[in-house]
Amino acid sequence: MKPNPVSMHSWLHEFAQPGNLAEFLVEEIPIRFAERIRWIQQVQEWQEIPELTEAHLKHMASFSYMLKADPKDPVKFQGAVQKVLKRQDNMVPLMTRAMQKLRQLRGEEDFDDFSNKFLDNFLLNRLGCNLLLSHYLAVAHPHRKMIGIIDPQCDAVETCRAAGEDIVKACRDFLGRTPQMSVEGYSQEGVPGRAPRFAYIPGILEFVVRELLKNSFRATLDLARSEAELQSRPIRVIVCADEDHVMIRISDKAQGIPIEVGTRVWSYMYTTTSGKPSPLSGYGVGLPLSRLHARYLGGTLQLISLPGYGTDAYLSLPRVDTEMVEVVPDEDGPEALPYSFTV
């Protein structure tokens, strides 16, 4: 059986009712988990990689939970959903470590192509499951401003500003200094200072913007040796929109991405971080994960690097709810997501 992608229109209407969504999830989630289980089992050496065996065990348990869940018993069904979500904690670093160990085991020069395709599909499938399950828990406990995890009036300017303020605070608290940052909004309607609102999942937008800002802040802080130099390299966020799309550009003056790095910035196997995660660095997979979050409902994420000057990140998101449809990979689905990197 194939997965059934959900549109934003459905999230906002029929799946705003917990009973309807529960009936859908009890059929759909096992299909998507079965895909991930099958992908793990298709890795010939999966039983030799402790992280893959752990992931396989967690997915088998979650698959069983959902098969046995009764959508007509809200209390027990919510408990099953919470258990499934809990088992997905730390799945990203777990699967990243699994691919790193598999690369060591295989020793293949072209391993990154395999690992990028595998993790793109696996983690995009996971993202969709987690969001649908979280949406169910949220609609079961309504919030006056939200429809589940969706904000019908998502303010992209304020979301970007809040994400930026969090990064600024983290820099001040942990590093004692921070670059300047500005957030500006524009629209075809000519309303100064803000872009039109749209129905969207704020958590997706927050994740992508935070990851992009962390990269820009870290690169700027690493480059600037003095306070004067730091303030001369501001980070600028532009949010704009027309009737069909919201566009966000994040620009820095941190001398750009080295040419020799190129498209490797999108690889799960490439990282510039070392040691434990910090306020400005996680597990080294922020960019490929950000691209998956953007792609999930039909958006795109591109980087344009100007060597010696800086980097521009362009995030494009659809505004029309009927055009926002989940991207859910399956065995017969597309190849790994196309890279986008311009120099």
Coordinates of C-alpha atoms in Angstrom, one line a residue:
M1 CA 0.0 0.0 0.0
K2 CA 1.1 3.5 -0.8
P3 CA 1.1 6.5 1.6
N4 CA -1.6 9.1 1.1
P5 CA -0.3 12.7 1.2
V6 CA -2.4 15.3 3.0
S7 CA -3.1 18.8 1.8
M8 CA -3.1 21.9 4.0
H9 CA -6.8 22.3 3.1
S10 CA -7.5 18.9 4.7
W11 CA -5.4 19.7 7.8
L12 CA -7.6 22.9 8.2
H13 CA -11.0 21.2 7.6
E14 CA -11.8 17.5 7.9
F15 CA -8.6 16.8 9.9
A16 CA -9.4 19.6 12.3
Q17 CA -11.8 17.1 13.8
P18 CA -9.9 14.6 16.1
G19 CA -12.3 11.7 15.2
N20 CA -11.7 12.1 11.5
L21 CA -8.0 12.4 11.9
A22 CA -7.8 9.4 14.2
E23 CA -9.6 7.2 11.7
F24 CA -7.0 8.3 9.0
L25 CA -4.0 7.9 11.2
V26 CA -4.8 4.4 12.3
E27 CA -4.6 3.4 8.6
E28 CA -1.9 5.8 7.3
I29 CA 0.8 5.8 10.0
P30 CA 1.4 2.0 9.8
I31 CA 1.9 2.3 6.0
R32 CA 4.5 5.0 6.5
F33 CA 6.3 3.2 9.3
A34 CA 6.3 0.0 7.2
E35 CA 8.2 2.0 4.5
R36 CA 10.9 3.0 6.9
I37 CA 11.2 -0.5 8.3
R38 CA 11.5 -1.8 4.8
W39 CA 14.2 0.7 4.0
I40 CA 16.3 -0.3 7.0
Q41 CA 15.9 -4.0 6.1
Q42 CA 17.1 -3.3 2.6
V43 CA 20.5 -2.2 4.0
Q44 CA 22.4 -5.4 3.7
E45 CA 24.5 -4.8 6.8
W46 CA 21.7 -3.3 9.0
Q47 CA 22.0 -6.0 11.7
E48 CA 25.7 -5.1 12.1
I49 CA 25.0 -1.5 12.9
P50 CA 23.7 -1.1 16.5
E51 CA 22.0 2.2 15.6
L52 CA 20.1 0.6 12.7
T53 CA 19.0 -2.3 14.9
E54 CA 17.8 0.2 17.6
A55 CA 15.9 2.2 15.0
H56 CA 14.4 -1.0 13.6
L57 CA 13.2 -2.1 17.0
K58 CA 11.7 1.3 17.8
H59 CA 9.8 1.4 14.5
M60 CA 8.5 -2.2 14.9
A61 CA 7.2 -1.2 18.3
S62 CA 5.5 1.9 17.0
F63 CA 4.0 0.0 14.0
S64 CA 2.5 -2.5 16.5
Y65 CA 1.1 0.4 18.7
M66 CA -0.7 1.9 15.8
L67 CA -2.1 -1.4 14.5
K68 CA -3.6 -2.1 17.9
A69 CA -4.8 1.5 18.6
D70 CA -8.5 2.1 18.7
P71 CA -9.5 5.4 17.2
K72 CA -12.9 5.3 18.8
D73 CA -11.3 5.4 22.3
P74 CA -9.8 8.9 22.4
V75 CA -7.9 8.5 25.7
K76 CA -6.2 5.2 24.7
F77 CA -5.5 6.5 21.2
Q78 CA -3.9 9.6 22.5
G79 CA -1.7 7.5 24.7
A80 CA -0.6 5.3 21.7
V81 CA 0.2 8.5 19.7
Q82 CA 2.3 9.9 22.6
K83 CA 4.2 6.6 22.8
V84 CA 4.9 6.6 19.1
L85 CA 6.2 10.2 19.2
K86 CA 8.3 9.5 22.2
R87 CA 10.1 6.7 20.4
Q88 CA 11.0 9.1 17.7
D89 CA 13.1 11.2 20.1
N90 CA 16.7 11.4 19.0
M91 CA 16.0 9.5 15.8
V92 CA 17.9 12.1 13.7
P93 CA 21.3 11.8 15.5
L94 CA 20.7 8.0 15.7
M95 CA 20.2 7.6 12.0
T96 CA 23.1 10.0 11.2
R97 CA 25.4 8.0 13.3
A98 CA 24.1 4.8 11.7
M99 CA 25.1 6.2 8.2
Q100 CA 28.5 7.3 9.5
K101 CA 29.2 3.7 10.8
L102 CA 27.9 2.2 7.6
R103 CA 30.2 4.4 5.6
Q104 CA 33.2 3.1 7.7
L105 CA 32.0 -0.4 7.2
R106 CA 31.7 -0.1 3.4
G107 CA 34.5 2.3 2.7
E108 CA 32.9 3.4 -0.5
E109 CA 34.0 6.7 -2.1
D110 CA 30.5 7.4 -3.4
F111 CA 28.7 6.5 -0.2
D112 CA 27.4 10.0 0.3
D113 CA 25.0 9.6 -2.6
F114 CA 23.5 6.6 -1.0
S115 CA 23.3 8.1 2.5
N116 CA 21.9 11.4 1.3
K117 CA 19.1 9.6 -0.6
F118 CA 18.4 7.2 2.3
L119 CA 18.2 9.9 4.9
D120 CA 16.3 12.3 2.8
N121 CA 13.6 9.7 2.3
F122 CA 13.7 8.3 5.8
L123 CA 13.6 11.6 7.6
L124 CA 11.0 13.2 5.3
N125 CA 8.8 10.2 6.0
R126 CA 9.4 10.6 9.7
L127 CA 8.7 14.4 9.6
G128 CA 5.3 13.8 8.0
C129 CA 4.4 11.2 10.6
N130 CA 5.5 13.3 13.5
L131 CA 3.6 16.4 12.3
L132 CA 0.4 14.4 11.6
L133 CA 0.5 12.8 15.1
S134 CA 1.3 16.1 16.8
H135 CA -1.6 17.7 14.9
Y136 CA -3.9 15.0 16.3
L137 CA -2.8 15.7 19.9
A138 CA -3.2 19.4 19.3
V139 CA -6.7 19.2 17.8
A140 CA -7.8 16.9 20.6
H141 CA -6.9 19.8 23.0
P142 CA -7.9 22.9 21.0
H143 CA -6.1 26.3 21.3
R144 CA -8.1 29.4 20.5
K145 CA -5.6 30.8 18.0
M146 CA -4.5 27.5 16.4
I147 CA -6.0 24.7 14.4
G148 CA -4.0 21.9 15.7
I149 CA -0.4 22.7 14.9
I150 CA -1.4 25.2 12.2
D151 CA -1.7 28.9 12.6
P152 CA -4.3 30.1 10.1
Q153 CA -2.8 33.6 10.4
C154 CA 0.9 32.8 10.5
D155 CA 2.9 36.0 10.6
A156 CA 6.2 35.2 8.9
V157 CA 7.8 38.5 9.9
E158 CA 7.1 38.0 13.6
T159 CA 8.2 34.3 13.4
C160 CA 11.5 35.3 11.9
R161 CA 12.0 38.1 14.4
A162 CA 11.3 35.8 17.3
A163 CA 13.7 33.2 16.0
G164 CA 16.4 35.8 15.5
E165 CA 15.9 37.3 19.0
D166 CA 16.4 33.8 20.5
I167 CA 19.7 33.4 18.6
V168 CA 20.8 36.9 19.6
K169 CA 20.1 36.1 23.3
A170 CA 21.9 32.7 23.0
C171 CA 25.0 34.5 21.6
R172 CA 25.0 37.1 24.3
D173 CA 24.5 34.5 27.1
F174 CA 27.1 32.0 25.9
L175 CA 29.6 34.0 23.9
G176 CA 29.2 37.6 25.2
R177 CA 28.8 39.2 21.8
T178 CA 26.5 39.1 18.8
P179 CA 26.2 40.5 15.3
Q180 CA 23.5 43.0 14.4
M181 CA 20.4 41.5 12.9
S182 CA 17.4 43.2 11.2
V183 CA 14.0 41.7 10.0
E184 CA 12.0 43.6 7.4
G185 CA 8.7 42.8 5.8
Y186 CA 7.3 43.8 2.4
S187 CA 4.2 42.9 0.3
Q188 CA 2.6 43.7 -3.0
E189 CA -0.3 45.2 -1.0
G190 CA 2.2 47.9 0.2
V191 CA 1.7 47.4 3.9
P192 CA 4.9 48.7 5.4
G193 CA 6.8 46.5 7.9
R194 CA 5.1 43.2 7.3
A195 CA 4.2 40.6 4.8
P196 CA 0.7 39.1 4.5
R197 CA -0.2 36.3 6.8
F198 CA -0.9 32.8 5.6
A199 CA -2.0 29.4 7.0
Y200 CA 1.1 27.5 7.8
I201 CA 2.8 25.3 10.5
P202 CA 4.9 27.8 12.5
G203 CA 7.1 25.0 13.8
I204 CA 8.4 24.3 10.3
L205 CA 9.1 28.0 9.6
E206 CA 10.8 28.5 13.0
F207 CA 13.0 25.4 12.5
V208 CA 14.3 26.5 9.1
V209 CA 14.8 30.1 10.0
R210 CA 16.7 29.2 13.2
E211 CA 19.0 26.8 11.4
L212 CA 19.8 29.4 8.7
L213 CA 20.4 32.1 11.3
K214 CA 22.6 29.9 13.4
N215 CA 24.8 29.3 10.4
S216 CA 25.0 33.0 9.6
F217 CA 25.7 34.0 13.2
R218 CA 28.3 31.3 13.7
A219 CA 30.1 32.2 10.4
T220 CA 30.1 35.9 11.3
L221 CA 31.3 35.4 14.8
D222 CA 34.1 33.1 13.6
L223 CA 35.2 35.7 11.1
A224 CA 35.0 39.0 13.1
R225 CA 38.0 39.5 15.4
S226 CA 36.9 42.8 16.9
E227 CA 33.6 44.4 17.9
A228 CA 33.9 47.0 15.2
E229 CA 34.3 44.3 12.5
L230 CA 31.4 42.3 14.0
Q231 CA 29.1 45.3 13.8
S232 CA 30.2 45.9 10.2
R233 CA 28.8 42.5 9.2
P234 CA 25.1 42.6 9.9
I235 CA 22.7 39.8 9.2
R236 CA 19.6 40.9 7.3
V237 CA 16.3 39.0 7.0
I238 CA 13.8 40.1 4.3
V239 CA 10.3 38.7 4.3
C240 CA 8.0 39.4 1.3
A241 CA 5.0 37.9 -0.4
D242 CA 2.5 37.9 -3.3
E243 CA -0.8 36.1 -3.6
D244 CA 0.8 32.7 -4.1
H245 CA 4.1 32.6 -2.2
V246 CA 6.0 33.9 0.8
M247 CA 9.7 34.5 0.2
I248 CA 12.3 34.9 2.9
R249 CA 15.9 35.9 2.3
I250 CA 18.6 35.6 5.0
S251 CA 21.8 37.4 4.1
D252 CA 25.2 37.6 5.8
K253 CA 28.6 39.1 5.1
A254 CA 30.7 36.2 6.4
Q255 CA 32.7 35.7 3.1
G256 CA 30.5 32.9 1.7
I257 CA 30.9 29.2 1.4
P258 CA 34.2 27.9 0.0
I259 CA 34.0 26.9 -3.6
E260 CA 35.6 23.5 -2.8
V261 CA 32.8 22.7 -0.4
G262 CA 30.0 23.3 -3.0
T263 CA 27.0 21.0 -2.7
R264 CA 28.5 19.1 0.2
V265 CA 26.8 21.6 2.5
W266 CA 23.6 19.6 1.8
S267 CA 25.2 16.3 2.8
Y268 CA 24.4 14.6 6.0
M269 CA 28.0 13.3 6.0
Y270 CA 29.5 16.8 5.9
T271 CA 29.8 19.0 8.9
T272 CA 31.9 21.9 10.2
T273 CA 30.9 21.3 13.8
S274 CA 32.9 19.3 16.4
G275 CA 32.2 18.1 19.9
K276 CA 29.0 18.5 21.7
P277 CA 26.1 20.6 20.4
S278 CA 26.2 24.3 21.3
P279 CA 23.7 27.2 20.9
L280 CA 24.9 27.8 17.4
S281 CA 25.6 24.2 16.3
G282 CA 23.8 20.9 16.7
Y283 CA 24.6 17.6 15.1
G284 CA 25.9 19.1 11.8
V285 CA 22.8 18.3 9.7
G286 CA 20.9 21.5 10.0
L287 CA 21.0 22.5 6.3
P288 CA 19.8 19.2 4.9
L289 CA 17.1 19.0 7.6
S290 CA 16.0 22.5 6.8
R291 CA 15.7 21.7 3.1
L292 CA 13.4 18.7 4.1
H293 CA 11.3 20.9 6.3
A294 CA 10.9 23.4 3.4
R295 CA 10.1 20.7 0.9
Y296 CA 7.5 19.0 3.2
L297 CA 4.6 21.2 2.0
G298 CA 6.0 22.2 -1.4
G299 CA 8.5 24.8 -0.5
T300 CA 12.1 25.2 -1.6
L301 CA 15.4 26.3 0.0
Q302 CA 18.3 27.6 -2.0
L303 CA 21.8 29.0 -1.1
I304 CA 23.7 31.5 -3.2
S305 CA 27.3 32.0 -2.1
L306 CA 29.4 35.0 -3.1
P307 CA 33.0 33.9 -2.3
G308 CA 34.8 36.6 -0.3
Y309 CA 31.5 38.4 0.5
G310 CA 28.7 36.4 2.0
T311 CA 25.8 33.9 1.6
D312 CA 22.2 34.4 0.8
A313 CA 19.6 31.8 1.7
Y314 CA 16.3 31.9 -0.1
L315 CA 13.3 30.1 1.4
S316 CA 10.1 30.0 -0.7
L317 CA 6.8 28.7 0.7
P318 CA 3.4 28.4 -1.0
R319 CA 0.5 30.4 0.4
V320 CA -2.5 28.7 -1.2
D321 CA -3.7 25.9 1.1
T322 CA -4.8 23.6 -1.7
E323 CA -1.3 23.8 -3.2
M324 CA 0.4 22.8 0.0
V325 CA 0.5 19.0 -0.1
E326 CA 2.8 16.7 1.8
V327 CA 5.8 15.3 0.0
V328 CA 5.8 11.7 1.2
P329 CA 8.5 9.5 -0.4
D330 CA 7.8 5.8 -1.1
E331 CA 9.7 3.0 -2.8
D332 CA 8.5 4.1 -6.2
G333 CA 8.9 7.7 -5.4
P334 CA 11.5 10.3 -6.7
E335 CA 15.2 10.1 -6.3
A336 CA 16.9 12.1 -3.6
L337 CA 15.9 15.8 -3.5
P338 CA 17.8 17.9 -6.1
Y339 CA 20.5 20.0 -4.7
S340 CA 20.4 23.7 -5.2
F341 CA 23.7 25.6 -4.7
T342 CA 24.8 28.6 -6.8
V343 CA 28.2 30.3 -6.9

